[in-house]
Tab-separated table of C-alpha atoms and ligand atoms in Angstrom:
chain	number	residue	atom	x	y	z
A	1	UNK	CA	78.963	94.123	67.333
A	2	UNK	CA	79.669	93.549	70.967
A	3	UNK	CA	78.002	95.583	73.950
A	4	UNK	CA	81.196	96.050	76.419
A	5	UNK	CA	84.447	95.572	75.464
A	6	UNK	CA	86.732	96.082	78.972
A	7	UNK	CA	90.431	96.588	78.473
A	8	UNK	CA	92.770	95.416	81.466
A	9	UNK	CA	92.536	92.982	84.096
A	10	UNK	CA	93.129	94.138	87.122
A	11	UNK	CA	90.677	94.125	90.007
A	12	UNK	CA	88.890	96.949	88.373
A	13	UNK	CA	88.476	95.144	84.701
A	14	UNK	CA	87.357	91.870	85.819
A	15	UNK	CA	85.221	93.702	88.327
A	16	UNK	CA	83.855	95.430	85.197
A	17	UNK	CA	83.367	91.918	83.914
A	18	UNK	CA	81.586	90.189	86.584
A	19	UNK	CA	79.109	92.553	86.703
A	20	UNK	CA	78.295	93.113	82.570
A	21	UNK	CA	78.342	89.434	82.271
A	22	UNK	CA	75.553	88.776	85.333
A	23	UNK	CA	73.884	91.546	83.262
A	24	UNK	CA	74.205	89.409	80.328
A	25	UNK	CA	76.028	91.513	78.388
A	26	UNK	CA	78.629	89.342	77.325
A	27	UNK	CA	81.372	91.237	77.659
A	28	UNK	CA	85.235	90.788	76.084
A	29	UNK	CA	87.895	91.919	78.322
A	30	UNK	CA	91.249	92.166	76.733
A	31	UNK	CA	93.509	91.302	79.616
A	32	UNK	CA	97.526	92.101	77.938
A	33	UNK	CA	99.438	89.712	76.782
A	34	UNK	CA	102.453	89.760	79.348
A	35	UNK	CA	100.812	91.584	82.467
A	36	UNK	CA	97.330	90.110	82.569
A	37	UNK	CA	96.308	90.508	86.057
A	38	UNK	CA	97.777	93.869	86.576
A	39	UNK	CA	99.969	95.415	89.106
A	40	UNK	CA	98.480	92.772	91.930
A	41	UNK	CA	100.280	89.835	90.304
A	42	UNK	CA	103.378	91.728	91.584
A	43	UNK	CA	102.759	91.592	94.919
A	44	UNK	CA	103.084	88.998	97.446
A	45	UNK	CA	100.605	88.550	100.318
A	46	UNK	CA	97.554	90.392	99.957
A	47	UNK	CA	96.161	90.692	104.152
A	48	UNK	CA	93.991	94.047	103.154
A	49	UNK	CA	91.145	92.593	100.559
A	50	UNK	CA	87.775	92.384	102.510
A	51	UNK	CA	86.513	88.966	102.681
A	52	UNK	CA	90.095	86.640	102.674
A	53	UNK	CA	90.646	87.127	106.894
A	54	UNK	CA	93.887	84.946	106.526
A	55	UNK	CA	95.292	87.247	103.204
A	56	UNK	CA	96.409	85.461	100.053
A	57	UNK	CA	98.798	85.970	97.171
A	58	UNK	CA	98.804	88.762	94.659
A	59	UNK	CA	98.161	86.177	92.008
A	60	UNK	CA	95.823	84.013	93.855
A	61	UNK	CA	93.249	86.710	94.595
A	62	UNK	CA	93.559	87.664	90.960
A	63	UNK	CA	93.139	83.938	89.521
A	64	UNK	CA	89.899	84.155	91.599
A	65	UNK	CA	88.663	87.335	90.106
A	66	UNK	CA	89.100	85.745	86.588
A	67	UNK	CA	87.350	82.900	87.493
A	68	UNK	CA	84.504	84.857	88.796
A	69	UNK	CA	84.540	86.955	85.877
A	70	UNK	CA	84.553	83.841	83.388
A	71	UNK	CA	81.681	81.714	85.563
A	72	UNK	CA	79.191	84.350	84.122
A	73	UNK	CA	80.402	83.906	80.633
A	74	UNK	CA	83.487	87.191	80.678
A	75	UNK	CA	85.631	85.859	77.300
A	76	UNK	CA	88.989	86.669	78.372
A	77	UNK	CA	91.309	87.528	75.301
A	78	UNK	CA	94.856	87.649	76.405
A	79	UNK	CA	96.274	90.300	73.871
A	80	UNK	CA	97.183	94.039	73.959
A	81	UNK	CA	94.874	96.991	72.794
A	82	UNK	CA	97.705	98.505	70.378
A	83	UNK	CA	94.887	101.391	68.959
A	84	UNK	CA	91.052	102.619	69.509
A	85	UNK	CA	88.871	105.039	68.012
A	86	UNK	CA	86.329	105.574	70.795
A	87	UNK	CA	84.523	108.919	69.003
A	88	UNK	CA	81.782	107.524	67.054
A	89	UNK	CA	78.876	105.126	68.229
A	90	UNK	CA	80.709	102.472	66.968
A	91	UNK	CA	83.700	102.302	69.152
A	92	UNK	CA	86.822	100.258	67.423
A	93	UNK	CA	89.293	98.363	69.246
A	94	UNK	CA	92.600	96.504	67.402
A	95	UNK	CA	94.887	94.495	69.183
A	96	UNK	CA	98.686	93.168	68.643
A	97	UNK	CA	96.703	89.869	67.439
A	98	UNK	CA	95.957	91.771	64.338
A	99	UNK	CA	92.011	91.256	65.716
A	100	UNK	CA	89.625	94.200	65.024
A	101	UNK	CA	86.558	94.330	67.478
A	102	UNK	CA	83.674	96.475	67.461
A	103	UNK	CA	81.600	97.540	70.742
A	104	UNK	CA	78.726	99.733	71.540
A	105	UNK	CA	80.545	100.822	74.746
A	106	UNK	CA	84.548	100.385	76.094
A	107	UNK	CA	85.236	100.285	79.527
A	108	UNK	CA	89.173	101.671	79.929
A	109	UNK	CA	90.279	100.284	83.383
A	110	UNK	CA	94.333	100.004	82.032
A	111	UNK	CA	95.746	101.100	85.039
A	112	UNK	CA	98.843	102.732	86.274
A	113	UNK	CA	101.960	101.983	86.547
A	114	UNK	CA	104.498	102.730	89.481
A	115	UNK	CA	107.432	105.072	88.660
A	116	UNK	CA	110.814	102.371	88.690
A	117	UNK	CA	114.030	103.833	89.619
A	118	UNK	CA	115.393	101.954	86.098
A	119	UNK	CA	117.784	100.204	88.726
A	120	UNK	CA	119.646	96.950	87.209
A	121	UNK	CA	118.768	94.610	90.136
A	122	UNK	CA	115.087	96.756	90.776
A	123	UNK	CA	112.940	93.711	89.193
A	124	UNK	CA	114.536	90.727	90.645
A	125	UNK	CA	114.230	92.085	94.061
A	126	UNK	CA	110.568	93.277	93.620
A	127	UNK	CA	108.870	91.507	96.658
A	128	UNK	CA	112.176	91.054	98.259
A	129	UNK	CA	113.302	93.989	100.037
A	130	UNK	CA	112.223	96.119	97.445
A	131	UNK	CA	108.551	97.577	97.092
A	132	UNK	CA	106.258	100.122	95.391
A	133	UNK	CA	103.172	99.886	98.356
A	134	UNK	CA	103.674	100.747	101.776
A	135	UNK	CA	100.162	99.832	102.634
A	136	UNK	CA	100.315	96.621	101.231
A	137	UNK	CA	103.976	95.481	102.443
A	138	UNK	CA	104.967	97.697	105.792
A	139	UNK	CA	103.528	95.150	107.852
A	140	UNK	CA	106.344	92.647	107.107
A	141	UNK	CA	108.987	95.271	107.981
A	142	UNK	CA	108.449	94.984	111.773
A	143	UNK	CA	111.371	96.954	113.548
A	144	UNK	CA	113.028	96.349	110.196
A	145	UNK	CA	115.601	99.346	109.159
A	146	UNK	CA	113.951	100.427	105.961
A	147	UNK	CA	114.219	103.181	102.797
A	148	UNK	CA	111.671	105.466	101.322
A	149	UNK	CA	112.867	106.855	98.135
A	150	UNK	CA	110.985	110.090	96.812
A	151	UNK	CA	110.161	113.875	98.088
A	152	UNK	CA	106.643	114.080	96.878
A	153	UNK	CA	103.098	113.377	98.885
A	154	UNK	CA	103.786	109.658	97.997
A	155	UNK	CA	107.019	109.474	99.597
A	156	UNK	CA	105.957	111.992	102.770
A	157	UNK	CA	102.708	109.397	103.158
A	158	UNK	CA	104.658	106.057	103.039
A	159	UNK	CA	107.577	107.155	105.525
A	160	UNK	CA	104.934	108.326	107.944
A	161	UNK	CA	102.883	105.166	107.766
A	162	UNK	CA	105.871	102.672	107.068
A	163	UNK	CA	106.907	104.603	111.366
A	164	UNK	CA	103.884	102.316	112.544
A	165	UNK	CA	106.452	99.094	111.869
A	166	UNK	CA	109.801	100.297	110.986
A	167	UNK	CA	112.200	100.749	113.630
A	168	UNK	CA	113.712	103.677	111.950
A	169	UNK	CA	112.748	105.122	108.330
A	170	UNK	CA	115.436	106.223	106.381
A	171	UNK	CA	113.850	109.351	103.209
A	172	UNK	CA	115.701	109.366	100.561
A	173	UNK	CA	116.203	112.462	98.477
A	174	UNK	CA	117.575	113.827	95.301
A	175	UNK	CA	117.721	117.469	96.252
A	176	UNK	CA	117.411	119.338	99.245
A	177	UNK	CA	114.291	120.298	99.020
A	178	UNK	CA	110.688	118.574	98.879
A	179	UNK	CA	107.943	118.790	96.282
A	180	UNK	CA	105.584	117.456	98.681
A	181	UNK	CA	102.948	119.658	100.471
A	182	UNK	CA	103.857	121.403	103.612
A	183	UNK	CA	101.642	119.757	106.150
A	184	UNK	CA	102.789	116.318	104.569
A	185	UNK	CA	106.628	117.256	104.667
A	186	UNK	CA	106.200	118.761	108.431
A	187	UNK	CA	104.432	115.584	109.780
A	188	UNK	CA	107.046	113.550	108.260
A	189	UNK	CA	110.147	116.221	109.692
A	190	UNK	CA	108.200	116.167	113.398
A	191	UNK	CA	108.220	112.052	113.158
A	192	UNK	CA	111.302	110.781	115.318
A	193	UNK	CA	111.492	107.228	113.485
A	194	UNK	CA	111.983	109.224	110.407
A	195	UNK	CA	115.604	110.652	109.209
A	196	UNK	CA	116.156	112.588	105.968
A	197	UNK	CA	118.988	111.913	103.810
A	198	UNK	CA	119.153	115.013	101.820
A	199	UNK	CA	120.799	115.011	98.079
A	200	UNK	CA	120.974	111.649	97.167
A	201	UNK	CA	120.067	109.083	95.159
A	202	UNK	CA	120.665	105.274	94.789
A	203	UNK	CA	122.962	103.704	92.470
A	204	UNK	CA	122.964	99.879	93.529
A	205	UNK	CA	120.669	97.650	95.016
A	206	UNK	CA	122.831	94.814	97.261
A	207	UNK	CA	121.500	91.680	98.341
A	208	UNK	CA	121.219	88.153	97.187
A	209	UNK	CA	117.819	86.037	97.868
A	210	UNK	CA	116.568	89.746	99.435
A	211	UNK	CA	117.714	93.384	99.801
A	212	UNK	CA	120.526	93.905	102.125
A	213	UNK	CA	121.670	97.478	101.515
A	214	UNK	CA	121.837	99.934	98.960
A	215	UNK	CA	124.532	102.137	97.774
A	216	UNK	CA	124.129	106.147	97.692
A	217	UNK	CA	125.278	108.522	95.063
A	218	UNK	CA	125.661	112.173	96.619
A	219	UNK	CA	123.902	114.303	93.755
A	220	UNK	CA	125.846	117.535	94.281
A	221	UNK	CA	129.665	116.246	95.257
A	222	UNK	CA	129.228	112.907	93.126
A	223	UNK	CA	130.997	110.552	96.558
A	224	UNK	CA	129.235	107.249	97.572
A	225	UNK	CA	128.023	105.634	100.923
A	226	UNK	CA	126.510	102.102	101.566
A	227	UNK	CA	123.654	102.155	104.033
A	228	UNK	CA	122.130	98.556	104.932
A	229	UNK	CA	118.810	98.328	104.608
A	230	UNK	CA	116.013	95.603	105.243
A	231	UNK	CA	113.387	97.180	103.266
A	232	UNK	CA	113.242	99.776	100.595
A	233	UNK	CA	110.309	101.372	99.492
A	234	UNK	CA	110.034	103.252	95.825
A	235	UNK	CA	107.604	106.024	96.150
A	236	UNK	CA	108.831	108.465	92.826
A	237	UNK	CA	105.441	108.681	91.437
A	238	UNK	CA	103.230	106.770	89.080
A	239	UNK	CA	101.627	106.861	85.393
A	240	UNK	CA	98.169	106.016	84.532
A	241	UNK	CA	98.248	104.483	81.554
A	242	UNK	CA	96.637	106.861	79.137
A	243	UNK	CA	99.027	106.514	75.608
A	244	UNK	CA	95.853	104.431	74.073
A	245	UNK	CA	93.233	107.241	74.779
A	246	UNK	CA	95.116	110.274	75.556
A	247	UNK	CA	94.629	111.896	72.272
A	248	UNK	CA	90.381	111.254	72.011
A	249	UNK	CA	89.308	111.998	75.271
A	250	UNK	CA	89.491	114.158	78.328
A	251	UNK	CA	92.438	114.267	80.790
A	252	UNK	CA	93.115	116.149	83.682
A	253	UNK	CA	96.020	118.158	84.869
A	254	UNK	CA	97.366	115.202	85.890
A	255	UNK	CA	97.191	113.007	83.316
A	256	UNK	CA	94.434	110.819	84.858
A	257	UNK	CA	91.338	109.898	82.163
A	258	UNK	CA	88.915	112.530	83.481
A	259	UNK	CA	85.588	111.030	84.647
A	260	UNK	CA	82.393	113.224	85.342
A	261	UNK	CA	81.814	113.325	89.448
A	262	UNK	CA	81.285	110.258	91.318
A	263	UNK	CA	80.534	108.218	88.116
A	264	UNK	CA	82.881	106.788	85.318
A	265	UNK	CA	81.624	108.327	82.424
A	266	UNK	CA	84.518	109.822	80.390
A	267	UNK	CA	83.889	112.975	77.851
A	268	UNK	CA	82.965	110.318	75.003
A	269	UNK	CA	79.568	108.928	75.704
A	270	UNK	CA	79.784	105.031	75.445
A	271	UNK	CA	83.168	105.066	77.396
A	272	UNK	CA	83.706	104.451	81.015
A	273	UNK	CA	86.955	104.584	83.096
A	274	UNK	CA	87.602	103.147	86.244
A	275	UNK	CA	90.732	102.032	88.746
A	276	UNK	CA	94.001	103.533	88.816
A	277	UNK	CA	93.607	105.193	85.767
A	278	UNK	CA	90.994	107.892	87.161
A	279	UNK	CA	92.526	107.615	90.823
A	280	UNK	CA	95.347	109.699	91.969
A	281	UNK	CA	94.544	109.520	95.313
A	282	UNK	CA	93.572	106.257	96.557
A	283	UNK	CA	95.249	103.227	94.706
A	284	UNK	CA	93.924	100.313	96.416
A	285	UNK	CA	92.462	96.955	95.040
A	286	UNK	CA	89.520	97.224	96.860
A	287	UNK	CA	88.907	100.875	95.607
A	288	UNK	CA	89.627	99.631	92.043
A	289	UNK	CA	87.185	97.076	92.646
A	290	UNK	CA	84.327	99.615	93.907
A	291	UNK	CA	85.495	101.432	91.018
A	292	UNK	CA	84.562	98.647	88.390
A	293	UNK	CA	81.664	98.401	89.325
A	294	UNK	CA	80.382	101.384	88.564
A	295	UNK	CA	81.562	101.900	85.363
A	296	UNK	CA	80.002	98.274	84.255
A	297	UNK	CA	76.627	99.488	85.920
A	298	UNK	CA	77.459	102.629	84.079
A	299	UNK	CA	77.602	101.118	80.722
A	300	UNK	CA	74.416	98.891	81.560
A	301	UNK	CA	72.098	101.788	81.881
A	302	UNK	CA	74.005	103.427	78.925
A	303	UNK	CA	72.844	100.550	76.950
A	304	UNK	CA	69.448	100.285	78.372
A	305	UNK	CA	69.104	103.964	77.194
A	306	UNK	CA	70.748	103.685	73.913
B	401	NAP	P1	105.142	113.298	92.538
B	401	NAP	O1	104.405	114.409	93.179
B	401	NAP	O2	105.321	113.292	91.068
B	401	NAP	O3	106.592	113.248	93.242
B	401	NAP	C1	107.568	112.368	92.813
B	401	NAP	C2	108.813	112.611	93.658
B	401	NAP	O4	109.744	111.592	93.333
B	401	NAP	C3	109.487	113.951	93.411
B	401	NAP	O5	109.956	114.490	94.610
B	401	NAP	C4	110.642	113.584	92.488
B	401	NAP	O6	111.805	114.345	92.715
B	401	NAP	C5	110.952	112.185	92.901
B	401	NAP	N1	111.464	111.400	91.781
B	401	NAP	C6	110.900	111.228	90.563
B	401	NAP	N2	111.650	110.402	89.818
B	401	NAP	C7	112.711	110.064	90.597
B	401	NAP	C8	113.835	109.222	90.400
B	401	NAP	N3	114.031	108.576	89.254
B	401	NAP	N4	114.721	109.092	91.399
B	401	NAP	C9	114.547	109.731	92.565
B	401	NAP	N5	113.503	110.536	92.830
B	401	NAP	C10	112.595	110.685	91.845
B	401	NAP	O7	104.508	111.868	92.866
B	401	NAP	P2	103.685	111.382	94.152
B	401	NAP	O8	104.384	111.777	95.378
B	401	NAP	O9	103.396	109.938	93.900
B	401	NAP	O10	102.325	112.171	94.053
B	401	NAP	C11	101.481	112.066	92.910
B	401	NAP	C12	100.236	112.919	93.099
B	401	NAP	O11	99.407	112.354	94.115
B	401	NAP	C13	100.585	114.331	93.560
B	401	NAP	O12	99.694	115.209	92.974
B	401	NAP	C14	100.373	114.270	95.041
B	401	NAP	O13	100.038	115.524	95.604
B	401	NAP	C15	99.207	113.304	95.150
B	401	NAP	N6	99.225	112.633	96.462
B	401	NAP	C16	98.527	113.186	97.480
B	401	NAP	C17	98.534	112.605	98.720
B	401	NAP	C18	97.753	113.231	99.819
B	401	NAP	O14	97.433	114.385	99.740
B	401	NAP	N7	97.421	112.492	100.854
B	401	NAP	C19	99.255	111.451	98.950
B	401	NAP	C20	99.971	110.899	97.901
B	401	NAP	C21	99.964	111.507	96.663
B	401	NAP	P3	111.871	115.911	92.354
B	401	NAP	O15	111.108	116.610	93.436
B	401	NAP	O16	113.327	116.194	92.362
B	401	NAP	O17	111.235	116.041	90.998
């Protein structure tokens, strides 16, 4: 039986990793099959991680984590988690592979996934034009005309920050009213840059090696506009992904794996949770990171008290 298993690879697993594996814990992280790496292997330049002052790739800074992680002995398995009893001691974790694995504790750090629009062209023009992290990306859109899609805090947050580079912001929304909180709606409404476009959606993305405009589908009358755009930024909420867990453990209102205060103990002792799939709020790589780490330090003094 193994002492950590860590499922996903993002900055939070393979933070998970580095840290049970300089404990000597040996841990096996089960990194996905398709998406090992996580929602970073998406993105393009990376300028925000602490410690890389001239930025790097998405996939670069995540090839480095998995080398760190595997320098102190992390076995990467790249397969999917298909189903896991966590409930007794023994925690049991089977994978697409057909592999059964047994563990003393699980670390969940699977992540979330951003809400798509389910738009034909959305995929190919990821990292062109078209992106899911305002903090990440604005900074390329420099007095750039540019799109937020989405009337909750998300979409309130991102047009107000995207204002710092865009020239003009353009909120896009399918009703006529917002779901976001007041104070984040009227900081939006009071920012010039910003201008609402009420009762819309978008049906096409336009462009060839990037986004050059969209095309908008009224959502009470049914008529279509084109509006050119350099930039368009997807902000319709996100998922943790929970499916594996969701009926063993704890959630909350949300849908986020519930952890107990500051920590990342879950309500099944042996099982930690960290990254996006406890954060609504923050969502960064660097958080995710922090995050990680405490659940592997979490499961060491489990152990050490078990
Ligand atoms: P959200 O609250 O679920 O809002 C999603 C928004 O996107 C809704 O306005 C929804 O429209 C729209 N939408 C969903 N699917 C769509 C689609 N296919 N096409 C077009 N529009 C679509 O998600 P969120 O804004 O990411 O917020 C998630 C949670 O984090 C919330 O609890 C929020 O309060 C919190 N949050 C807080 C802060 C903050 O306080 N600083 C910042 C960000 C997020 P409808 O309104 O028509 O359903």
């Amino acid at each position: 039986m193994r002492d950590v298993i860590i499922i996903g690879s993002g900055p939070a697993g393979y933070t998970a990793g580095i840290y049970t594996a300089r404990a000597g814990l040996k841990p096996l992280l089960i990194a996905s099959s398709v998406e090992a790496g996580g929602e970073l292997m998406k993105t393009t330049e990376v300028e925000n991680f602490p410690g890389f002052p001239e930025g790097l790739q998405g996939p670069e800074l995540m090839a480095n984590f998995q080398a760190q992680a595997e320098r102190f002995g992390t076995e990467i398995l790249l397969d999917d988690v298909v189903e896991v009893d966590l409930k007794g001691d023994v925690k049991i974790v089977k994978t697409g592979g057909g592999e059964t694995f047994e563990a003393k504790t699980v670390i969940l750090a699977t992540g979330a996934a951003y809400r798509e629009l389910g738009l034909p062209r959305e995929k190919e023009l990821s990292g062109h034009g078209v992106s899911w992290c305002a903090t990440c990306d604005g900074f390329f859109f420099r007095e750039k005309t540019i799109a937020v899609v989405g009337g909750g805090d998300s979409a309130m947050e991102e047009a107000s920050f995207l204002t710092r580079f865009a020239s003009k912001v353009h909120l896009i929304h399918r009703r006529d009213t917002f779901k976001a909180s007041k104070i984040m709606q009227d900081r939006a409404l009071a920012n010039p840059k910003i201008e609402v476009i009420y009762n819309s959606e978008i049906a096409e993305l336009h462009g060839d090696a990037k986004l050059e405009s969209v095309t908008l589908r009224n959502t009470v009358d049914g008529s279509t506009s084109e509006l050119a755009l350099d930039g368009l930024f997807i902000a319709v909420g996100n998922d943790p992904r929970v499916w594996l867990v969701e009926n063993q453990i704890e959630l909350t209102a949300e849908k986020f794996i519930q952890v107990e205060g500051r920590s990342s103990k879950t309500s099944l002792p042996g099982v930690f949770a960290c990254g996006d799939v406890i954060d609504p709020t923050y969502r960064q790589a660097i958080t995710a990171a922090g995050s990680g780490c405490v659940a592997a330090l979490d499961a060491e003094h489990y152990l050490a008290n078990h």
